[in-house]
Coordinates of C-alpha atoms and ligand atoms in Angstrom, one line a residue:
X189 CA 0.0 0.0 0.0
X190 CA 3.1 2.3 0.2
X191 CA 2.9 5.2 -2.3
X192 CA -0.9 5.5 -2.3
X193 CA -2.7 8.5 -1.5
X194 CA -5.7 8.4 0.5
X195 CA -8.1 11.5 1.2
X196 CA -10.4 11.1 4.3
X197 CA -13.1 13.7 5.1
X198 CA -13.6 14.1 9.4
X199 CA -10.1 12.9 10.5
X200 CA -10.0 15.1 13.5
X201 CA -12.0 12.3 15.6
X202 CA -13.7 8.9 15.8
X203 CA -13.6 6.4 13.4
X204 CA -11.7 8.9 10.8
X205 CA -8.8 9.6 12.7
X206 CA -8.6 6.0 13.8
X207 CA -8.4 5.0 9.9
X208 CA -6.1 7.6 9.4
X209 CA -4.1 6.1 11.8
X210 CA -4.5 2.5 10.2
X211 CA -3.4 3.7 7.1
X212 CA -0.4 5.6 8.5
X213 CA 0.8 2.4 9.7
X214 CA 0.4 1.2 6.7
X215 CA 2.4 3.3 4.7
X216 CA -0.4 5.2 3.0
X217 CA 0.2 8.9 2.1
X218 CA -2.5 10.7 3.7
X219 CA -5.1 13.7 2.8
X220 CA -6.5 14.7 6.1
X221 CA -9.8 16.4 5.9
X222 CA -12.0 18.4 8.7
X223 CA -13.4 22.0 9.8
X224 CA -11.0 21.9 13.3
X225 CA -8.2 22.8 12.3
X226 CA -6.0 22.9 15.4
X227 CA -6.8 19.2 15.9
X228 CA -5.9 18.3 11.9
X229 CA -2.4 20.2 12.6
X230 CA -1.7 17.5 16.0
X231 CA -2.8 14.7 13.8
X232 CA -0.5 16.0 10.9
X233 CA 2.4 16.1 13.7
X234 CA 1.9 13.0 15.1
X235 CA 1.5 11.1 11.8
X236 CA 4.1 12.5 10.0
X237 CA 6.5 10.3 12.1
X238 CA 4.9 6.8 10.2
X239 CA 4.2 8.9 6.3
X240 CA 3.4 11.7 4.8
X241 CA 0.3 14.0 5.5
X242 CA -1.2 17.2 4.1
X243 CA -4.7 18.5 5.6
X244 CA -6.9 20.7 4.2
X245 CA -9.5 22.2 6.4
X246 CA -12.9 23.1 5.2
X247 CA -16.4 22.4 5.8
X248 CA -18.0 19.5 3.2
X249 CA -21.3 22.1 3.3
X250 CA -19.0 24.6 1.9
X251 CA -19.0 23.6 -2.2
X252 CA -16.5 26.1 -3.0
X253 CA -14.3 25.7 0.3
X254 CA -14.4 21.9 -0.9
X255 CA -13.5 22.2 -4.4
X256 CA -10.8 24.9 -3.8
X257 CA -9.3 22.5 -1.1
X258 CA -9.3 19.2 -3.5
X259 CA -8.4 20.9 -6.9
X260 CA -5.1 22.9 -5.0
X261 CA -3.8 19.4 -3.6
X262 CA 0.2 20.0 -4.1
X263 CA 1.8 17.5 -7.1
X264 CA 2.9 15.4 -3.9
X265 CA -1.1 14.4 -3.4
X266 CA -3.4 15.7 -5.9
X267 CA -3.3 11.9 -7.4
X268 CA -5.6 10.5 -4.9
X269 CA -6.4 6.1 -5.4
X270 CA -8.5 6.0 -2.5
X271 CA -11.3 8.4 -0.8
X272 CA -12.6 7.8 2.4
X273 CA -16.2 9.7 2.6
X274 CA -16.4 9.5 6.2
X275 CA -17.6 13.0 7.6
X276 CA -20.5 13.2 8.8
X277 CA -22.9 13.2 12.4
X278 CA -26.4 12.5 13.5
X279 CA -28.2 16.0 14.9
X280 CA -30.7 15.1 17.4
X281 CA -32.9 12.4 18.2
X282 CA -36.4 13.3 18.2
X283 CA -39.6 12.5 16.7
X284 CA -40.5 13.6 13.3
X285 CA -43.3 16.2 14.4
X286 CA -41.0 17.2 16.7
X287 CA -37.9 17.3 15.2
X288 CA -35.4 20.6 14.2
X289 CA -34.8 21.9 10.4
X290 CA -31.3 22.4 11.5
X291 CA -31.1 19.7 12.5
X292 CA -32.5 18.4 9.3
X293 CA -30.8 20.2 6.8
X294 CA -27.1 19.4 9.0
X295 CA -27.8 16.0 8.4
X296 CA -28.5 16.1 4.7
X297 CA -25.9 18.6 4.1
X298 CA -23.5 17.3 5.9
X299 CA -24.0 13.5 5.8
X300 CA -25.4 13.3 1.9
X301 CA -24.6 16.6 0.1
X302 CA -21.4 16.8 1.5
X303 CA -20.1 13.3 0.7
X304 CA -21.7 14.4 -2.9
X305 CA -19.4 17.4 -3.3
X306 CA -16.1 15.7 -2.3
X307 CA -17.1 13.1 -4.6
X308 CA -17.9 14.9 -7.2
X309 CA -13.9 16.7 -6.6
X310 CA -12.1 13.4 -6.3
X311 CA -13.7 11.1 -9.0
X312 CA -12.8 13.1 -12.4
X313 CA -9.2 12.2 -11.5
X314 CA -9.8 8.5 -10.9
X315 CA -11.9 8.1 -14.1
X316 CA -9.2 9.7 -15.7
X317 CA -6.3 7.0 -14.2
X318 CA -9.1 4.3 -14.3
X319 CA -8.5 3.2 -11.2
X320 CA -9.5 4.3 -8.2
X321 CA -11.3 3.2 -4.3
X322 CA -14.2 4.8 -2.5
X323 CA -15.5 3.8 0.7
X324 CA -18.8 5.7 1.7
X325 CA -19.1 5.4 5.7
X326 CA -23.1 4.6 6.1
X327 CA -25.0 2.9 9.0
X328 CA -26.9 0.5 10.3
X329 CA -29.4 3.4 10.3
X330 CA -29.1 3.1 6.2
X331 CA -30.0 -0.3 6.5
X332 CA -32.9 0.0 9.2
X333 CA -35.1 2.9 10.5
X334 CA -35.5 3.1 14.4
X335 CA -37.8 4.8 16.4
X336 CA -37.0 9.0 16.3
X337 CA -33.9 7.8 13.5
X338 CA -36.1 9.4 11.0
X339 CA -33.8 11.9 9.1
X340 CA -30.7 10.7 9.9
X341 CA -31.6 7.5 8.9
X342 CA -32.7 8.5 5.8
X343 CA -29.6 10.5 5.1
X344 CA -27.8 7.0 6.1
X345 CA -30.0 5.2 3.4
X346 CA -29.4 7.8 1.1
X347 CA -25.8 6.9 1.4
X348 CA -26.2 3.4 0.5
X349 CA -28.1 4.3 -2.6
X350 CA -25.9 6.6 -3.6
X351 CA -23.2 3.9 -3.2
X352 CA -24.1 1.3 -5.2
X353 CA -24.9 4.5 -8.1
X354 CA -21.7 5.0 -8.0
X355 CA -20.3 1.5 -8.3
X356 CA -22.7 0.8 -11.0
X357 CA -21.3 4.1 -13.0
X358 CA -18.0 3.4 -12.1
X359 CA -17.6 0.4 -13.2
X360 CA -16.8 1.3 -16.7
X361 CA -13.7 2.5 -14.9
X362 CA -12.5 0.0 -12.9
X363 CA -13.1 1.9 -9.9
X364 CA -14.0 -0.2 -6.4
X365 CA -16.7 1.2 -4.7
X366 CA -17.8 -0.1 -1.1
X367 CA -19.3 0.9 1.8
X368 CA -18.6 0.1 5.4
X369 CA -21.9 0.4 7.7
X370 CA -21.3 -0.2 11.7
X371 CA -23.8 -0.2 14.4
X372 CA -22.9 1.5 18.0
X373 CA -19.6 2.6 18.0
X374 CA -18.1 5.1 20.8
X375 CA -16.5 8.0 19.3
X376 CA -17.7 11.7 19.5
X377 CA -20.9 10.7 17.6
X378 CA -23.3 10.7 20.5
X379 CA -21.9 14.0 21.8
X380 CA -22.6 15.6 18.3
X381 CA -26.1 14.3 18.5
X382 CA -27.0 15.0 21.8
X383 CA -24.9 18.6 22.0
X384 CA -22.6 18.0 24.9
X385 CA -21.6 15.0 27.4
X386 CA -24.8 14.8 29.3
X387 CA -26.7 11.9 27.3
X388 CA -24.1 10.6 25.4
X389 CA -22.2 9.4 28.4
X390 CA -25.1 7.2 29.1
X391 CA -25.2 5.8 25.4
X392 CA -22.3 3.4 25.6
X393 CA -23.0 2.5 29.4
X394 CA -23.7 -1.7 30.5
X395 CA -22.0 -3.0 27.1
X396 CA -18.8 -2.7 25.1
X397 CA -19.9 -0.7 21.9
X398 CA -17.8 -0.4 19.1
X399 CA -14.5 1.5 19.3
X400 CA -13.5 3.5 16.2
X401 CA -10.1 0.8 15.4
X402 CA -12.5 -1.7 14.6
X403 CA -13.8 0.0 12.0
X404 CA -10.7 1.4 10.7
X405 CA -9.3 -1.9 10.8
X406 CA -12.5 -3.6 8.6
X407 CA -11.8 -0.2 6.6
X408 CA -7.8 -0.9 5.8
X409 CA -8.9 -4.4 5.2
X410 CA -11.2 -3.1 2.7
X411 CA -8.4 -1.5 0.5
X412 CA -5.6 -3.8 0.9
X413 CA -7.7 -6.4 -1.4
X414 CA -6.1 -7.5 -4.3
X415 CA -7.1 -5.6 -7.3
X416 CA -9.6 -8.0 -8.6
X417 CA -12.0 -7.7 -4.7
X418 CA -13.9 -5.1 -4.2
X419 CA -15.3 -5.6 -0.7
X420 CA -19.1 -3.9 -1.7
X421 CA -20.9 -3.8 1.5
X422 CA -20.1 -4.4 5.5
X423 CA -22.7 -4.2 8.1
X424 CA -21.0 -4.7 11.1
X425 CA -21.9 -4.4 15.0
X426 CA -20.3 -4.5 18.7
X427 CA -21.4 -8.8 20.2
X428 CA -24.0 -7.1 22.4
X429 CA -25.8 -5.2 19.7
X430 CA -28.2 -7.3 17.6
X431 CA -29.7 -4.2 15.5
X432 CA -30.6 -0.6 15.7
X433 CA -33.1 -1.1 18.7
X434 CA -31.9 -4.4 20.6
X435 CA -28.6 -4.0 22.6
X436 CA -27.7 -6.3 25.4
X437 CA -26.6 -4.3 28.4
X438 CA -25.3 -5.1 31.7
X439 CA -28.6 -4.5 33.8
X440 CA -30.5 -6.4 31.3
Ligands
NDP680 P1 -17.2 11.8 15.3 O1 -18.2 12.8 15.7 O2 -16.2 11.3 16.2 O3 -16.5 12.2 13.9 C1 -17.2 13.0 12.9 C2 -16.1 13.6 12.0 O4 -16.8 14.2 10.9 C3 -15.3 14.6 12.7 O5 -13.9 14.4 12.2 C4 -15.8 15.9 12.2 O6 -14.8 16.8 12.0 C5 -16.3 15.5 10.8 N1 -17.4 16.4 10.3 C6 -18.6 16.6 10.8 N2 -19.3 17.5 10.2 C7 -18.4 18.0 9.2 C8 -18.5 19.0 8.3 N3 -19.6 19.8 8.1 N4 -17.5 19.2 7.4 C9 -16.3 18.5 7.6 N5 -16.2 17.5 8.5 C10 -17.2 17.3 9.3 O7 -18.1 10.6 14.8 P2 -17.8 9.2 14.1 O8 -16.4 9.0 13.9 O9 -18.6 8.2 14.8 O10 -18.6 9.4 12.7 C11 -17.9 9.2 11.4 C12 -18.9 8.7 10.5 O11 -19.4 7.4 10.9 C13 -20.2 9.5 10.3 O12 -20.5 9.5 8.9 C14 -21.2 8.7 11.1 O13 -22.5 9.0 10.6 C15 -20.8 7.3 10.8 N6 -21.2 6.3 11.8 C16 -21.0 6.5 13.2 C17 -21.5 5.5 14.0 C18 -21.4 5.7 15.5 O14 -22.1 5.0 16.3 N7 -20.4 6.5 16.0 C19 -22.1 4.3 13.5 C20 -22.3 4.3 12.1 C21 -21.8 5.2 11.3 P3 -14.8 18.4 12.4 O15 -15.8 18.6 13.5 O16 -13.4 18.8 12.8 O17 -15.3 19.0 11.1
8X3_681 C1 -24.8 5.4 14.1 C2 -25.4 4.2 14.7 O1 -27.6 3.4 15.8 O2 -26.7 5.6 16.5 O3 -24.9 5.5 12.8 O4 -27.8 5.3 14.3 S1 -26.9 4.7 15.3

């Protein structure tokens, strides 16, 4: 994997940074992406020790910010074989006639739109080399709709749709496409959702959830196939967690 350029959008926490990590390890040249930039600068430092790193700080809302970032990529980067669409959040849990239009329109932006406009950055250069990787972080939540999931779900199954568009028009190309979808897993997610510490400390309490290696790991296992696997489609949960409603806690 040495020599390979990676980009991945929302590196500064969770289960991007953890990948970003992977990949270091790996040897993978590495395109960090997120809107905190103080964070992407520690990350650059540390990482630089195991390859090398360039970060570009914008927000995926921000078409301009995001094409300006992606087209200006020094020589060093701009070829990129594999994109990691990984930013995004849930915005609240709350039933639908109850729920916030920004909340709403974060979640779409961010977690659809978003993913759309780095795409739509990165791909032209792949279809060009054709070759090429893109792994689209979804969710269980693209795969099932829980009680108060509503939009976020729906941006989540909008994700997978959007998905297995692009492997079926990229396949001309000989680009992968893939998508990795995990369950619970303990990163900053739940403190995005629930604006602060209060109810998402309680999320991952009475059960080991998901910690964001695992999925970088599944994620690096994902691009280190040989060139004829494309792995398309991963739904993947912590043992306690059955689905999206039945987790097996401690007091249970
Ligand atoms: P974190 O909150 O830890 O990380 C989210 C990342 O996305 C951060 O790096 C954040 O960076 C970035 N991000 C958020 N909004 C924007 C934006 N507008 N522009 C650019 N970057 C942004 O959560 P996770 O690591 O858990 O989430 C990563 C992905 O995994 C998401 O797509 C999420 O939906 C998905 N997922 C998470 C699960 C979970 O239970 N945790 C389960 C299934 C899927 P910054 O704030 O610096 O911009
Ligand atoms: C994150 C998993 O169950 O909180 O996508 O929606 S869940």
């Amino acid at each position: 994997m040495t020599n390979k350029v990676a980009l991945i959008t929302g590196a500064t926490s969770g289960i991007g940074y953890a990948t970003a990590f992977e990949f270091a390890k790996h040897g993978i040249h590495l395109i960090l992406c997120g809107r905190r930039l103080e964070r992407l600068e520690t990350i650059q430092k540390d990482l630089s020790q195991l390859t090398d790193v360039h970060i570009i700080n914008f927000d995926v809302r921000d078409k301009e910010a995001t094409f300006k970032g992606i087209e200006s990529l020094p020589e060093k980067f701009n070829k990129i074989d594999i994109l990691i669409n990984n930013a995004g959040n849930a915005h609240g849990l709350d039933p639908i006639n109850e729920g916030s239009i920004d909340d709403w329109d974060a979640m779409m932006d961010i977690n659809v739109k978003g993913l759309l406009y780095v795409s739509k950055a990165v791909i032209p250069g792949m279809t060009k080399r054709k070759s090429g990787h893109i792994i689209n972080i979804g969710s269980s939540a693209g795969k099932e709709v829980y009680p108060k999931g509503n939009v976020y779900c729906g941006s989540k199954h909008a994700v997978l749709a959007i998905t297995e568009g692009m492997r079926i028009d990229l396949n001309p190309y000989g680009i992968k496409v893939g998508a990795i979808n995990p369950g619970l897993v303990e990163t900053e997610f739940s403190k995005v959702r629930f604006k602060g510490d209060k109810i998402a400390d309680s999320v991952y309490r009475g059960f080991k959830a998901l910690q964001a290696e695992d999925v970088a790991e599944v994620i690096y296992f994902a691009v280190s196939r040989p060139p004829h696997v494309n792995i398309a489609d991963v739904l993947m949960f912590c043992t306690a967690q059955a689905n999206s409603t039945i987790v097996k806690k401690e007091n249970n």
